[in-house]
Short mmCIF file of C-alpha atoms in Angstrom, two decimals:
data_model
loop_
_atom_site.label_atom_id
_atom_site.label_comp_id
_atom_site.label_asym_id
_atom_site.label_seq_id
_atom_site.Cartn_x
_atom_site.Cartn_y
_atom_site.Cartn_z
CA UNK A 22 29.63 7.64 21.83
CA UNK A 23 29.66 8.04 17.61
CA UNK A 24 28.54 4.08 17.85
CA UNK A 25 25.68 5.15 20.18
CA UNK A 26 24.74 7.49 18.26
CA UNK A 27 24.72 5.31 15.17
CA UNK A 28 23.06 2.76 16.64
CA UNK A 29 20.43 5.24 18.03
CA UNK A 30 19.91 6.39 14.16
CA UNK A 31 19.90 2.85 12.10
CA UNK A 32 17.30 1.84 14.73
CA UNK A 33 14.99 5.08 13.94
CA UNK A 34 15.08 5.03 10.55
CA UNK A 35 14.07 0.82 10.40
CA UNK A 36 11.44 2.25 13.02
CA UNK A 37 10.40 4.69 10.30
CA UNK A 38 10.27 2.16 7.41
CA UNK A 39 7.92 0.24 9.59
CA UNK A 40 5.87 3.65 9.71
CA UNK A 41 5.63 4.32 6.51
CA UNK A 42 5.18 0.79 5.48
CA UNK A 43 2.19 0.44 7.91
CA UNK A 44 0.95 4.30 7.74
CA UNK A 45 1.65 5.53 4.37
CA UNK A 46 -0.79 2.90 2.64
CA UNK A 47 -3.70 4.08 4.58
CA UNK A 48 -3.56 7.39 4.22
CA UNK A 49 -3.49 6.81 0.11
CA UNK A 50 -6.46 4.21 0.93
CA UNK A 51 -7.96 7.82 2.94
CA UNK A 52 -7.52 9.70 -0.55
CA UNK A 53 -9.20 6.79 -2.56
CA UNK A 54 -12.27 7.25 -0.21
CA UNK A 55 -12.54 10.79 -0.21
CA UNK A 56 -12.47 10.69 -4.16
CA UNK A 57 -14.97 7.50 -3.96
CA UNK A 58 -17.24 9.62 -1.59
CA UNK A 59 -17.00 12.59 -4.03
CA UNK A 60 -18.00 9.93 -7.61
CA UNK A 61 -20.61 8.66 -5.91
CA UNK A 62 -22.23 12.42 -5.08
CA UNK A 63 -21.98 12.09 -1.12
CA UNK A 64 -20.70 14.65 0.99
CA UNK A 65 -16.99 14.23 2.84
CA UNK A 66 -15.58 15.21 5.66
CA UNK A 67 -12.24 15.39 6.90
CA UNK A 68 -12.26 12.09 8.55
CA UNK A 69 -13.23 10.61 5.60
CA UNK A 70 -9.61 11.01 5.06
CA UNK A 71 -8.81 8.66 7.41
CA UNK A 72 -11.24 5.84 6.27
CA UNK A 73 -8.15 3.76 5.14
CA UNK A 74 -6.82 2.95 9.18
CA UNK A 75 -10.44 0.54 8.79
CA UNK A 76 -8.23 -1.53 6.40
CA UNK A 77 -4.69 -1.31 8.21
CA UNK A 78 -4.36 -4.98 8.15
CA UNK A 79 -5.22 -6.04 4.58
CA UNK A 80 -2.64 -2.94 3.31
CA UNK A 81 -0.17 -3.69 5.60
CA UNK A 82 0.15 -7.53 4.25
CA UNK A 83 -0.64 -6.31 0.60
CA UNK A 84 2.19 -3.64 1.05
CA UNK A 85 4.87 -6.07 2.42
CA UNK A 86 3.68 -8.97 -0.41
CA UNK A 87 3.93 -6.21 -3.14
CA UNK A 88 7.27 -4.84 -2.41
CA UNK A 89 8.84 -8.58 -2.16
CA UNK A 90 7.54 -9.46 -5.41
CA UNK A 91 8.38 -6.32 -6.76
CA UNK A 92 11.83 -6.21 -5.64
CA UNK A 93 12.29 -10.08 -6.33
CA UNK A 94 10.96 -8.95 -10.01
CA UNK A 95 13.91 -6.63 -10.30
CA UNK A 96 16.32 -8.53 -8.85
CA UNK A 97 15.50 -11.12 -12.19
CA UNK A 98 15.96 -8.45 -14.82
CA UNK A 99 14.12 -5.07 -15.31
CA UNK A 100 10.64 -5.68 -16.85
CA UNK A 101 9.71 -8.12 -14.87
CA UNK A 102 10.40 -5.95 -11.52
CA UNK A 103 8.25 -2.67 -14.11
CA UNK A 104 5.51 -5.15 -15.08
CA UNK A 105 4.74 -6.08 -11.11
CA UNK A 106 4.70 -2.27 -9.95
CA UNK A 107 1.83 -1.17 -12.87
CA UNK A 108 -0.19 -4.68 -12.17
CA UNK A 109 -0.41 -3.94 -8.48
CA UNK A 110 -1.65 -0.29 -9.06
CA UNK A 111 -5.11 -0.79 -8.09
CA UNK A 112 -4.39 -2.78 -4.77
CA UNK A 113 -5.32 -0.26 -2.82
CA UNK A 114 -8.30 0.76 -4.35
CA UNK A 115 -9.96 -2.41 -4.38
CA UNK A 116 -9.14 -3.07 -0.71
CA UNK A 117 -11.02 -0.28 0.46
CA UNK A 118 -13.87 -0.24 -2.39
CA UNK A 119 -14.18 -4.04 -2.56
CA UNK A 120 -13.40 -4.79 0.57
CA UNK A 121 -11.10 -7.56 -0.84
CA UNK A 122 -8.49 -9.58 1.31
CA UNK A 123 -4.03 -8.67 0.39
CA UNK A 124 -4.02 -11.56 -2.00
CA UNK A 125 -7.04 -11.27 -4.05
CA UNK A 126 -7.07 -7.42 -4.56
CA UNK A 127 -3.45 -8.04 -5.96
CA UNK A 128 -4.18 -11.14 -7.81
CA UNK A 129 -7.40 -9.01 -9.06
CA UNK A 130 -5.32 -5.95 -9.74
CA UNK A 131 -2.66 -8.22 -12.09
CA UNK A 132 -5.44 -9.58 -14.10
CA UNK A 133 -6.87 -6.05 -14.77
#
């Protein structure tokens, strides 16, 4: 039974990693809209929120790319693994505002 059990919970909380991994970027992509919406002067709505679930794909693979170079960074010393997580901050943003593919809005985001 405690083997059940355990097996029931390691399984729920990879499940919940895969969530997060695949949910959690579009919702922040749904906050960089809203505030978009709100520079630009238009009006927003609470769907606006969800926006970012239009670019599930593209933040999925830049989410998985950024935390294996990130954690490949850290795993050489410290700076490098520091460096990669402040060039990668404006991913996101230009996914959804430049409608950029994983690669390039990273690669873009670095050279910022």
């Amino acid at each position: 039974l405690t083997s059940a059990v355990t097996t029931v919970f390691s399984d729920s909380r990879s499940v919940a990693a895969v969530v997060n991994i695949g949910v959690g970027p579009c919702l922040v992509a749904g906050n960089y809209a809203v505030a978009f919406k709100i520079m630009k002067g238009s009006s927003t709505t609470l769907s606006t929120f969800f926006d970012g679930f239009h670019f599930i794909i593209p933040l999925f693979i830049a989410g998985v790319l950024q935390s294996i170079c990130v954690t490949a960074g850290f795993m050489l010393l410290l700076i490098p693994g520091i460096y990669l997580v402040v060039a990668y901050q404006f991913t996101c943003p230009l996914i959804l505002d430049k409608g950029m593919d994983a690669w390039e809005a990273m690669e873009t985001s670095r050279r910022l």
